[in-house]
Short mmCIF file of C-alpha atoms in Angstrom, two decimals:
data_model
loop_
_atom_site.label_atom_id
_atom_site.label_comp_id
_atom_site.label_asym_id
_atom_site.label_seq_id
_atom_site.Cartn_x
_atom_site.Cartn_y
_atom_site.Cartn_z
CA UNK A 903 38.55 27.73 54.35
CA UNK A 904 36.23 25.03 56.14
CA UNK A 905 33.66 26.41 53.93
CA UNK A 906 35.22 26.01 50.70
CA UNK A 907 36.15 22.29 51.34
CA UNK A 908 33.22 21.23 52.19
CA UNK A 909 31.55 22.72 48.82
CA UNK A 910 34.60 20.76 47.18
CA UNK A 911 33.59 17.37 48.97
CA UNK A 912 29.51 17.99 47.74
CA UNK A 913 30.75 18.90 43.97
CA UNK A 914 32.90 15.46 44.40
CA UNK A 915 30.14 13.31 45.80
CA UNK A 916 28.00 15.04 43.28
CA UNK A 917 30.79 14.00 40.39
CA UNK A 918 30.54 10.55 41.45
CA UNK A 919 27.13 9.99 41.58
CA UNK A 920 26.79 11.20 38.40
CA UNK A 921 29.40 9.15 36.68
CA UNK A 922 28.12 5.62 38.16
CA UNK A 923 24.37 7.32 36.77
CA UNK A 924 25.91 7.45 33.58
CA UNK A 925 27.29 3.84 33.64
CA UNK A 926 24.44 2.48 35.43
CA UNK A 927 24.79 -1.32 32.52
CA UNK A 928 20.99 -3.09 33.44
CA UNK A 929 20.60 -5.73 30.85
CA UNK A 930 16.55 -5.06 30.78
CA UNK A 931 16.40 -8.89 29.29
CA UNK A 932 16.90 -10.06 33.07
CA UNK A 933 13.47 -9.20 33.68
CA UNK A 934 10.16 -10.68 32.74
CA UNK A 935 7.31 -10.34 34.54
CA UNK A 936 3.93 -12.62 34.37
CA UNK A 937 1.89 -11.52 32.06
CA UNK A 938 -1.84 -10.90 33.62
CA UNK A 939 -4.36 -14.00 33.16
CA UNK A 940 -6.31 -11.56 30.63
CA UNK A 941 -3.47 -11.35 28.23
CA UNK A 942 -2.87 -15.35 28.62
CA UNK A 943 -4.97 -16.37 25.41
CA UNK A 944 -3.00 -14.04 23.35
CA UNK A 945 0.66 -15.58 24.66
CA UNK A 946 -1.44 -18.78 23.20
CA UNK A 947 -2.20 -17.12 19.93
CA UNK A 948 1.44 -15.89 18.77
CA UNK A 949 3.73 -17.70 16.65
CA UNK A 950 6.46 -19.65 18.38
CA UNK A 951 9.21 -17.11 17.05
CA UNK A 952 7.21 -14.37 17.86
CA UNK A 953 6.77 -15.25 21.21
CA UNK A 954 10.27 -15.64 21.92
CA UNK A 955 10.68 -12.69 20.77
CA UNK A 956 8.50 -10.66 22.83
CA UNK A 957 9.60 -12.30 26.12
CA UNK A 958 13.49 -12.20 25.36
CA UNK A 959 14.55 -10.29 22.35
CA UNK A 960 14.84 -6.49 20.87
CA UNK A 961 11.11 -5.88 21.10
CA UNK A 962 11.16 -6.96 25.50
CA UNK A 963 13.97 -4.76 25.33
CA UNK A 964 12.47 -1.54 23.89
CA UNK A 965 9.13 -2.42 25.69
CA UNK A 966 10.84 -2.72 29.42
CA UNK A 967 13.29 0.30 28.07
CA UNK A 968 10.18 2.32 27.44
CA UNK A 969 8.29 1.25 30.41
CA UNK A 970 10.61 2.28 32.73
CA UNK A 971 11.17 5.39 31.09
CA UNK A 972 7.86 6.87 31.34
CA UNK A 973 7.19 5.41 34.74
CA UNK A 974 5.17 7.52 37.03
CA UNK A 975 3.27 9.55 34.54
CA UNK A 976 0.29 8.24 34.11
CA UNK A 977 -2.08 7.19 37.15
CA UNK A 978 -2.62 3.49 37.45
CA UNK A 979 -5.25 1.93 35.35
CA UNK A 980 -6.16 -1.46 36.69
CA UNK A 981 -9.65 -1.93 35.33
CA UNK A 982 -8.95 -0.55 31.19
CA UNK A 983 -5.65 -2.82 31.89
CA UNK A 984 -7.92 -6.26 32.16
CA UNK A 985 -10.65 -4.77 29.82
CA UNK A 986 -7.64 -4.38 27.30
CA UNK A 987 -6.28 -7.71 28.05
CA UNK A 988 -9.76 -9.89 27.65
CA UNK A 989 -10.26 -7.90 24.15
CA UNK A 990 -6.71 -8.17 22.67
CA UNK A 991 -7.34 -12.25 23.48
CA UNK A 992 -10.87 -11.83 21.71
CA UNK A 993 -9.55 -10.36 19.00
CA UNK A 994 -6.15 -12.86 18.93
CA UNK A 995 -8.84 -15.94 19.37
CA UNK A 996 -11.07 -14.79 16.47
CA UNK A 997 -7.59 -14.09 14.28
CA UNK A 998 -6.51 -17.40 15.09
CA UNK A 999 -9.70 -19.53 14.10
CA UNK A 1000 -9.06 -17.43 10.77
CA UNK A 1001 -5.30 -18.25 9.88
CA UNK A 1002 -5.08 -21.15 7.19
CA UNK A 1003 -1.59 -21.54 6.96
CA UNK A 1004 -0.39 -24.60 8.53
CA UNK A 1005 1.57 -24.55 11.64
CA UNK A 1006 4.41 -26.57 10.13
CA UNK A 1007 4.86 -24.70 7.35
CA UNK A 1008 8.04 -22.60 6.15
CA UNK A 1009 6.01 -19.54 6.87
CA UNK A 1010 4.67 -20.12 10.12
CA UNK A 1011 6.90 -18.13 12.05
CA UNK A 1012 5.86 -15.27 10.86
CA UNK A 1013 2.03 -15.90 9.77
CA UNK A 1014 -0.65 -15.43 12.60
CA UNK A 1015 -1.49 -12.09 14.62
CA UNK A 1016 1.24 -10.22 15.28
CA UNK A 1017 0.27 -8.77 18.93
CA UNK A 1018 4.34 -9.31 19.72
CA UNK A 1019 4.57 -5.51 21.11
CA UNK A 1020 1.12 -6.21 23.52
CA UNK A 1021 2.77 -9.63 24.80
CA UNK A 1022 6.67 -7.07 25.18
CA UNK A 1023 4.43 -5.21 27.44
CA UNK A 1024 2.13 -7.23 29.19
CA UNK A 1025 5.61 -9.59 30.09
CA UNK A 1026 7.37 -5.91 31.44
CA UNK A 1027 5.27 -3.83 33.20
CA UNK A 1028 1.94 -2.19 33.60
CA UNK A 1029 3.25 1.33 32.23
CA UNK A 1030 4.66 -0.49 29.34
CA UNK A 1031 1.17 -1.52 28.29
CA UNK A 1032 0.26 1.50 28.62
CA UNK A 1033 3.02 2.76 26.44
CA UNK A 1034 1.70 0.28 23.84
CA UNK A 1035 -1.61 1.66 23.87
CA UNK A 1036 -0.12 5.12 23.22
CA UNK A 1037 1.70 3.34 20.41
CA UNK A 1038 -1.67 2.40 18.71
CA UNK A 1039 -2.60 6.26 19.65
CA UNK A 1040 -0.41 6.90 17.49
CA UNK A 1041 -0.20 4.56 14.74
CA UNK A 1042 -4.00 5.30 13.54
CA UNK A 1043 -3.31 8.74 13.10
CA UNK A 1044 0.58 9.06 12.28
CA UNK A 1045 2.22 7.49 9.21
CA UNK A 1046 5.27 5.19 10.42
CA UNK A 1047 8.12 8.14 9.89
CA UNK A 1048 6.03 10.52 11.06
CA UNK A 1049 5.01 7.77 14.73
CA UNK A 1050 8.91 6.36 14.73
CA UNK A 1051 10.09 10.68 15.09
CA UNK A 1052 7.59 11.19 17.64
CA UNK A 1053 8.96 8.27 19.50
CA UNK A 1054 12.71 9.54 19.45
CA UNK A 1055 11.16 12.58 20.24
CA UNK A 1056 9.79 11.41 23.12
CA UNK A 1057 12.41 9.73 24.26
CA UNK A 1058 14.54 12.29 23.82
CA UNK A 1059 13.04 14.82 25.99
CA UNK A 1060 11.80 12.21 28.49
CA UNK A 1061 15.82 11.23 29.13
CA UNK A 1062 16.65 14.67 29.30
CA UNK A 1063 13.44 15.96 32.09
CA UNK A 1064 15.31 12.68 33.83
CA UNK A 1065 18.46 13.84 33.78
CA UNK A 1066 17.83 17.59 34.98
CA UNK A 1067 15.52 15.59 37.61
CA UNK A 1068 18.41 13.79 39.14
CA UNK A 1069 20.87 16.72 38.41
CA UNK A 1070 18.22 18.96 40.93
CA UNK A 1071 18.45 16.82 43.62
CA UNK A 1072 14.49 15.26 43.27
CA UNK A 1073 13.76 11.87 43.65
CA UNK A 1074 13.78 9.37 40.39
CA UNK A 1075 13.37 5.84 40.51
CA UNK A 1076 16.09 3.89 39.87
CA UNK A 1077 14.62 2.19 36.65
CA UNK A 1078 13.68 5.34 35.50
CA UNK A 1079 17.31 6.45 36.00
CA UNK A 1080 18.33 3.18 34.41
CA UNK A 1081 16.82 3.61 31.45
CA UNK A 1082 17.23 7.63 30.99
CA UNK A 1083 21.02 6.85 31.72
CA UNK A 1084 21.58 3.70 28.80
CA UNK A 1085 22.13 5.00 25.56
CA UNK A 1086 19.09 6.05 23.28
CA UNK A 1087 16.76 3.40 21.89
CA UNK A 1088 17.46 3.46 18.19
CA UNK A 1089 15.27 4.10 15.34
CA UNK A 1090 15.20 0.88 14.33
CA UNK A 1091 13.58 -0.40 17.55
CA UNK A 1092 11.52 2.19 17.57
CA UNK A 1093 10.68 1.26 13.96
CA UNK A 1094 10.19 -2.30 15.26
CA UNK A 1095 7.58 -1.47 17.95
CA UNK A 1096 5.66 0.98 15.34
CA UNK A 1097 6.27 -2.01 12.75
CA UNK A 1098 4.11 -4.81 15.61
CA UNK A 1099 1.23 -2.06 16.75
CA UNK A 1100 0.54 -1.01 13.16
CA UNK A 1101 -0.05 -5.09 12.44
CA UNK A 1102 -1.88 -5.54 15.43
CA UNK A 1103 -4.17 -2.76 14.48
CA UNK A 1104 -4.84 -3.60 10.86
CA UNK A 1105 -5.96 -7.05 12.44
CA UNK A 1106 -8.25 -5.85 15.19
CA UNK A 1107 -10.04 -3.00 12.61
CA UNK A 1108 -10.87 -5.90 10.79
CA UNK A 1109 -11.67 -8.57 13.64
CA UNK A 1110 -13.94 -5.50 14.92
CA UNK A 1111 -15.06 -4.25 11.78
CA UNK A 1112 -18.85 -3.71 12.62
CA UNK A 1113 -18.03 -1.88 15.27
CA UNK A 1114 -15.39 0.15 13.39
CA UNK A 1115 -17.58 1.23 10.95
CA UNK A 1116 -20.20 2.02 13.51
CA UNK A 1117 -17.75 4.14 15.38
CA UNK A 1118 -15.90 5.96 12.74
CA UNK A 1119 -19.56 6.87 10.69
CA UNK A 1120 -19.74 9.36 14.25
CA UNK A 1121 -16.54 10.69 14.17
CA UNK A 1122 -16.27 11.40 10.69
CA UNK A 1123 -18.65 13.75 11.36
CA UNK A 1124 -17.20 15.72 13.83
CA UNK A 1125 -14.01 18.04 14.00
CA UNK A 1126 -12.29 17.78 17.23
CA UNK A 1127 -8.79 18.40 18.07
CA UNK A 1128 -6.59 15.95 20.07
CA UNK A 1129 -5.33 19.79 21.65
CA UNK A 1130 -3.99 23.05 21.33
CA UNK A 1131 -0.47 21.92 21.86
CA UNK A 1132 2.14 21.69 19.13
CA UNK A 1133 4.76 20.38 21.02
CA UNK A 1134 5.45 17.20 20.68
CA UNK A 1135 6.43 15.74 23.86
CA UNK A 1136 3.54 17.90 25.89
CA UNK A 1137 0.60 17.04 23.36
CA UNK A 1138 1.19 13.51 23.27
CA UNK A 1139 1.38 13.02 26.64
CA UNK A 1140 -1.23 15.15 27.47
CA UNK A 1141 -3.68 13.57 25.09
CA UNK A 1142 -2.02 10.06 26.48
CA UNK A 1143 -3.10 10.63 30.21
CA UNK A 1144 -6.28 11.93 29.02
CA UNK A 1145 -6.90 8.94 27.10
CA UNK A 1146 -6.21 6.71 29.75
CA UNK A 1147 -7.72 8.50 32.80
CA UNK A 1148 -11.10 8.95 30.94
CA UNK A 1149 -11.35 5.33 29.61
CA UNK A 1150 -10.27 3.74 33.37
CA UNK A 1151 -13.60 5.83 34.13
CA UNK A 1152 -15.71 4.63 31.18
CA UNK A 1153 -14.88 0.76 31.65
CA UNK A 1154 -15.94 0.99 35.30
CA UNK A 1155 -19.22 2.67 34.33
CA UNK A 1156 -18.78 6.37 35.20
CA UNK A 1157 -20.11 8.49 32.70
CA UNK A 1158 -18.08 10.73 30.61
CA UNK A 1159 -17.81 14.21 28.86
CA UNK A 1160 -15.19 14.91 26.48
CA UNK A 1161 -14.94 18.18 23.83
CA UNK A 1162 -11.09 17.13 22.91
CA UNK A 1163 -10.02 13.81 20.80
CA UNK A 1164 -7.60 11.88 22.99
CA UNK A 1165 -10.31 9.82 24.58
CA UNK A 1166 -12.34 9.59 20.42
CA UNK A 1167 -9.14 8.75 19.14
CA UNK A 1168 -8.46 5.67 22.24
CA UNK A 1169 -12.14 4.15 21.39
CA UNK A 1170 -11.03 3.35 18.43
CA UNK A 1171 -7.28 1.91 19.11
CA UNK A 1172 -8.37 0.54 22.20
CA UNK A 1173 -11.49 -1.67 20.64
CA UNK A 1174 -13.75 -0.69 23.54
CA UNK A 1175 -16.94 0.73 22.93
CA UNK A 1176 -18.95 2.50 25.24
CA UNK A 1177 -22.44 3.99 24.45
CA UNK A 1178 -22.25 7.73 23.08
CA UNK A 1179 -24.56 10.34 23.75
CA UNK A 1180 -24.59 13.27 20.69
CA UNK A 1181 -25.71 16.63 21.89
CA UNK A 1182 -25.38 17.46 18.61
CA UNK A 1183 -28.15 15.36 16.88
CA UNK A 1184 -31.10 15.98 18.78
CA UNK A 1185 -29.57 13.99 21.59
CA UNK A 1186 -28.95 10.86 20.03
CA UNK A 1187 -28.09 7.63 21.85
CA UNK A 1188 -25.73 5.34 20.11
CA UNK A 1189 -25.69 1.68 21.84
CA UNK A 1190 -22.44 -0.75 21.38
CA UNK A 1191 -23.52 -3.02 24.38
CA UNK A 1192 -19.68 -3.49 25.10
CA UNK A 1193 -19.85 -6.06 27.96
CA UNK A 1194 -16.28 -4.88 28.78
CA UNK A 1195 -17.81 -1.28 29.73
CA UNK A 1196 -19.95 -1.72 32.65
CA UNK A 1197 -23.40 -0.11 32.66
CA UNK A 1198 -23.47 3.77 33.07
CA UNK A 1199 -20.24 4.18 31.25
CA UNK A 1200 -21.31 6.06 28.54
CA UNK A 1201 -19.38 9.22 26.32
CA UNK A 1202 -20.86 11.89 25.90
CA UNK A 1203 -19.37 13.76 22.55
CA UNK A 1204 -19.32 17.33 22.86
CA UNK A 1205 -19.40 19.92 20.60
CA UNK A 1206 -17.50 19.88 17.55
CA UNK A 1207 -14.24 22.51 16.59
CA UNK A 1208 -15.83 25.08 13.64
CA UNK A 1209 -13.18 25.89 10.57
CA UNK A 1210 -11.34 22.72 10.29
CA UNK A 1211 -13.13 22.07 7.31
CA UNK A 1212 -10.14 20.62 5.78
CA UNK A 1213 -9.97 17.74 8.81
CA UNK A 1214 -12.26 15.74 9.01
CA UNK A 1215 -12.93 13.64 12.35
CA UNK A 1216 -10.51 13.91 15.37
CA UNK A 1217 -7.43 15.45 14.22
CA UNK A 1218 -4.02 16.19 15.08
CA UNK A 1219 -1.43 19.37 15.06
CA UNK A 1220 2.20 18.87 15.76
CA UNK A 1221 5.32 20.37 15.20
CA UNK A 1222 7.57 17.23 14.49
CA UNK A 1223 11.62 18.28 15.05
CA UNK A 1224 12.65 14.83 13.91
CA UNK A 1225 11.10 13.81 10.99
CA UNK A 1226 13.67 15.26 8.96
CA UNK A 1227 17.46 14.66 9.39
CA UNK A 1228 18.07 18.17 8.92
CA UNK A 1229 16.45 21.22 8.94
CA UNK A 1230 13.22 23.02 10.72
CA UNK A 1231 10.67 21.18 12.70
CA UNK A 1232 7.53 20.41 10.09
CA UNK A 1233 4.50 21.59 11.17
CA UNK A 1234 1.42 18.69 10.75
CA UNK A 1235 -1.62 17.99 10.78
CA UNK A 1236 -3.25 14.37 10.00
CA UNK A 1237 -6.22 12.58 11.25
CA UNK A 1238 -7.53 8.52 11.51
CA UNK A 1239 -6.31 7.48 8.33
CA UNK A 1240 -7.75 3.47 9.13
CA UNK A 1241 -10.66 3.69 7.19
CA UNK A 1242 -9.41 4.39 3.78
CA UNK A 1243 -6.08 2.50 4.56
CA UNK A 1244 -7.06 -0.55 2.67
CA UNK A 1245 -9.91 -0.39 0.51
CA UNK A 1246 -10.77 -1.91 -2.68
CA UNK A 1247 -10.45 -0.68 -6.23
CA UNK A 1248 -13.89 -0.56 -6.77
CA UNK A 1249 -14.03 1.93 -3.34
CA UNK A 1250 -11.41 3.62 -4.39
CA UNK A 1251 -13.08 4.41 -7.97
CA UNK A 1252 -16.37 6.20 -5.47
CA UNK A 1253 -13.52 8.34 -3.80
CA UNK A 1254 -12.31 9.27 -7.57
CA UNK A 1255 -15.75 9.77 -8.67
CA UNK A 1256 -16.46 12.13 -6.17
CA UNK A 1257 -13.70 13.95 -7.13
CA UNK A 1258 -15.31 13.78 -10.43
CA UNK A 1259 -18.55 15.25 -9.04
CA UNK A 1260 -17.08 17.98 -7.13
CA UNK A 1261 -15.54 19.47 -9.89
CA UNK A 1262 -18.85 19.19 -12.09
CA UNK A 1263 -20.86 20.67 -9.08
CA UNK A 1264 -19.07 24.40 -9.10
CA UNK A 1265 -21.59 23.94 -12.06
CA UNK A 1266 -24.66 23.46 -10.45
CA UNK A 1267 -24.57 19.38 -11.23
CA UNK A 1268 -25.10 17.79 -7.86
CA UNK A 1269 -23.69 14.47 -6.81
CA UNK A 1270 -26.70 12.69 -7.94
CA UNK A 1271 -27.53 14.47 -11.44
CA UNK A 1272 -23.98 13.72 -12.08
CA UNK A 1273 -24.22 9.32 -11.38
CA UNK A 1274 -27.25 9.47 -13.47
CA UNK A 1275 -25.58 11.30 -16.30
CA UNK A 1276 -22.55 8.75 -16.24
CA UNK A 1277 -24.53 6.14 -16.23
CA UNK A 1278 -27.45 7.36 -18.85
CA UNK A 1279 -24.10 8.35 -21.33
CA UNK A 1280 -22.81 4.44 -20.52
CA UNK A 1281 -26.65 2.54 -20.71
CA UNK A 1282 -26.81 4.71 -24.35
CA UNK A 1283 -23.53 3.19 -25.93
CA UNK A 1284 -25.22 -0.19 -24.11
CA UNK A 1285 -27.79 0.53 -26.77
CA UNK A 1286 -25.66 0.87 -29.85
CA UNK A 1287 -23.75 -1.67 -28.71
CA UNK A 1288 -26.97 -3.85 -29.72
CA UNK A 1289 -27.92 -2.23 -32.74
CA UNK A 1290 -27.10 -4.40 -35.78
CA UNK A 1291 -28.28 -1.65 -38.22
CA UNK A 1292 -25.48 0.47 -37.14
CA UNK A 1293 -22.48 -1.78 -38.09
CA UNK A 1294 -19.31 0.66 -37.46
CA UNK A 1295 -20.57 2.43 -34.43
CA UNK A 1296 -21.61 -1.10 -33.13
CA UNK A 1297 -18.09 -2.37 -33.15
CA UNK A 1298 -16.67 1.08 -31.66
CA UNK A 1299 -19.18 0.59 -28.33
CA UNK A 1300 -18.38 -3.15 -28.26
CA UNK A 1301 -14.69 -2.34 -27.98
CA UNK A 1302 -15.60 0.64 -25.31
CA UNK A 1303 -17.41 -1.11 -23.54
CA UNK A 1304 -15.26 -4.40 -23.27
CA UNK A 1305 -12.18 -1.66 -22.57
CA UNK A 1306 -13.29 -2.05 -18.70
CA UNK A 1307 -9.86 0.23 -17.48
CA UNK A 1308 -11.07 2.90 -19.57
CA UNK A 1309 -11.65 5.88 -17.51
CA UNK A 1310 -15.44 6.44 -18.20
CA UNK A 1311 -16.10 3.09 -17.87
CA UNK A 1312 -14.85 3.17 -14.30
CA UNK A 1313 -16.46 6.21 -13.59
CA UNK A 1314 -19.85 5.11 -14.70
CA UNK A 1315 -19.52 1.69 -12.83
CA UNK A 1316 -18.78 3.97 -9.99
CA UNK A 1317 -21.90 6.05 -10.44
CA UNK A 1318 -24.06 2.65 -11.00
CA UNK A 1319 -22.97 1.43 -7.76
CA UNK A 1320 -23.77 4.53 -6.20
CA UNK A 1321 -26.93 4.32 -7.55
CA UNK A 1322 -27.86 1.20 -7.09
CA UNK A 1323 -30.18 1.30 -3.86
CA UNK A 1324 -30.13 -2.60 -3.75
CA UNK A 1325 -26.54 -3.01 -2.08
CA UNK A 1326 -26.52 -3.19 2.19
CA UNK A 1327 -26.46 -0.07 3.98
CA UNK A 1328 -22.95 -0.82 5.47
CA UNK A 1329 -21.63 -0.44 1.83
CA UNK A 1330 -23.66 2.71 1.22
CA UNK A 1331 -21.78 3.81 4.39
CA UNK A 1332 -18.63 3.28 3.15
CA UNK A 1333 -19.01 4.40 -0.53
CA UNK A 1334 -20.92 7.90 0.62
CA UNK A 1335 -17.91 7.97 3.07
CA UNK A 1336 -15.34 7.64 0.06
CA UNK A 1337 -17.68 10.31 -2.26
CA UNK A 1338 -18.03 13.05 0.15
CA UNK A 1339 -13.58 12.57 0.71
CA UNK A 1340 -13.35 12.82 -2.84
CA UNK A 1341 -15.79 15.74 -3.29
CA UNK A 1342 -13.79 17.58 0.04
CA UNK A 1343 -10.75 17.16 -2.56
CA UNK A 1344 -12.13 17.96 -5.81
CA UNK A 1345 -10.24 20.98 -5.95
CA UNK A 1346 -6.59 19.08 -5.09
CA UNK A 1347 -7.24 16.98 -7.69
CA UNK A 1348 -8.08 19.01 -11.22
CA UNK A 1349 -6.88 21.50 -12.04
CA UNK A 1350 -8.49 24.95 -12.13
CA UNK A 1351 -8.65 25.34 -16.16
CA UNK A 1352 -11.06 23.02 -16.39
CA UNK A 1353 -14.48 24.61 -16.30
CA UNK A 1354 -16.97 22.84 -19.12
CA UNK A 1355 -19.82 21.18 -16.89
CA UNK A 1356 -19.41 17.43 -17.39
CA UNK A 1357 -15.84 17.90 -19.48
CA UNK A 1358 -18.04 18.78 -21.97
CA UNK A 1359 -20.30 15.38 -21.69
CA UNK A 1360 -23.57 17.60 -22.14
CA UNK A 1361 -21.82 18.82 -25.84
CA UNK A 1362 -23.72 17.18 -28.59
CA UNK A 1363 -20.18 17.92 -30.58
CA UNK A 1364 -18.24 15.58 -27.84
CA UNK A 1365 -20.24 12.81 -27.93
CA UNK A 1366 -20.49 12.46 -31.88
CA UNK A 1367 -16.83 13.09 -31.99
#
């Protein structure tokens, strides 16, 4: 009898804990922290409204929320902590000196670099910064449904480990247990903090946009996974304590070997560059000079993954259960999508013209035969376009060629350009970059019917008809 009393007082005191768990009511707005000195010239940068925002409103909320959440997962990271902070305030300086608008304008709340969820974090905690950089993990690979499903994701199966946790008797902080216990951060916050670290990242690709390019010409060329795992909530925090655990090393100049992409894929979020040593190509050093990575910290990138042919860089493979309201989980896979994210007509005509030229070389016409075919077919109706004895033809290449949407006219601009051996080697780069994506996806994007070399160009017939 003694014994069955006392197992009805523990289920009681176990009812009761649980209950005041459950209505644990922590208004997360109570507390703001000082951000660190590093992050200071940021604060500076960020419109008035913006500001406020990150120190009292929804986006402090879902940054302390998530913070406290994921507390005690990752080891501390001091030193990539102040190397982040003095390069988000580079990079918010350098945007700054750039803004025109005026600062009493209608508009200039909301004009400026948006770094609101960096300044969320760097007000809440230390893990929430480092929440934000798995935010930027994520927004350079992820489009924003697929990022904001990953997040409830997350947080999903991060309140629930909390709650068996504290159900099994082990120890969980208190804000942990706060924040597992308040109801779920909706997708609309979640869309909010994707919203702020896909601006701030748009802004520092461009504020860093030498180095970008440097960077991303290297992993282009490789095909690395980020890992094996399909499940959401294990791969991305995996690859997120990689990340971080590998880059604390590199900033304080201990050299590093990676053959996965969560540490690739943070160089290029993260804006810090350490040196990178290629196995792969005959040993090759590539210098970035970072004076945020202290000397010795240098990557070296191991071998790349054979048969994703199809991927292109570092990739990634999930299995996302909330992208979709209903239904299955969706398998995907999607890699860096920042350097084709915004690019110009005129680049996006190379990426169509390789297209172009990967269909015309399943007929032995390689990249090159086929710009200097375009362009010999578009310097010959130059010709007529001059030739006064030839009245009626004359006016048909005048209007051709003035007709600069027309399709061929595009195309053979295209092939000039690529041609053209006169323009800087940064926008060779970047157009051989866009030709060899669209010559990848030749096959995606005509159709399989087609099969005259040149769309039957090289037919005397065509070209007089």
């Amino acid at each position: 009898m003694a014994l069955s009393r006392l197992q009805a007082s523990l289920a009681a005191v176990t009812n009761e804990v649980t209950v005041a768990a459950a209505n644990i009511n922590f208004d997360f707005t109570l507390v703001r922290c000082e951000a660190p000195k590093e992050y200071q010239n940021l604060g500076n940068a960020l419109s008035r409204k913006r500001k406020e925002e990150a120190e009292s409103g929804s986006p402090h909320i879902t940054a302390r929320r998530l913070g406290a959440l994921f507390e005690g997962i990752c080891p501390p990271t001091p030193n990539l902590i102040k190397a982040y902070g003095v390069r988000v305030s580079e990079i918010a300086d350098l945007a700054k000196e750039q803004t025109s608008e005026p600062s009493n304008s209608m508009f200039a709340a909301h004009t400026g670099v948006d770094g609101t969820s960096i300044w969320a974090a760097a007000t809440s905690s230390s893990t929430a910064l480092h929440v934000q950089l798995s935010a930027c993990m994520l927004v350079s690979v992820w489009t924003a449904p697929q990022a904001i499903s990953i997040w409830f994701e997350l947080v999903k199966e991060r309140r629930r480990y909390v709650q068996s946790s504290f159900y099994t008797g082990e120890k969980v902080r208190y804000t942990t247990l706060t924040a597992a216990a308040q109801a779920d951060i909706s997708r609309l916050h979640l869309a909010e903090w994707d919203a702020s670290a896909r601006s701030w990242l748009r802004t520092t690709n461009e504020m860093k946009r030498r180095e970008q390019r440097q960077l991303m010409l290297i992993l282009d060329n490789v095909s690395i996974p980020i890992n094996q795992d399909m499940v959401v909530h294990s791969s991305v925090l995996s690859a997120w304590k990689s990340a971080l655990e590998s880059m604390e090393k590199l900033v304080t100049g201990m050299p590093q070997a990676v053959n996965s992409g969560p540490t690739l894929l943070a160089l290029s979020t993260w804006h810090l560059y350490p040196d990178l040593l290629l196995p792969a190509h005959d040993n090759k050093v590539v210098r970035f000079l970072d004076p945020l990575v202290q000397s010795g910290g240098m990557l070296t990138v191991g071998l790349e993954n054979a048969g994703k042919d199809d991927l292109c860089g570092v990739y990634w493979s999930l299995s996302l259960a909330h992208i979709n309201y209903y239904g299955h989980p969706v398998p995907t896979s999607t890699c860096p999508a920042h350097n084709f994210a915004r690019i110009s007509f005129p680049q996006f005509n190379q990426a169509v013209f390789g297209c172009l030229a990967g269909k015309w070389a399943s007929n032995g016409i390689d990249l090159n035969s086929s710009a200097q075919v375009s362009a010999l077919i578009q310097g010959y109706i130059s010709i007529l376009a001059r030739n006064e004895t030839l009245p009626l033809p004359r006016i048909a290449a005048i209007k051709f060629l003035n007709d600069s949407d027309h399709w061929f006219n595009l195309m053979a601009t295209a092939a000039w350009a690529h041609l053209d051996e006169s323009s800087t080697y940064k926008d060779r780069e970047m157009d051989q970059k866009l030709l060899n994506y669209g010559l990848r996806r030749s096959s995606d994007f005509f159709p399989e019917e087609i099969t005259e070399p040149l769309f039957g160009l090289l037919n005397t017939q065509t070209l007089l008809d």
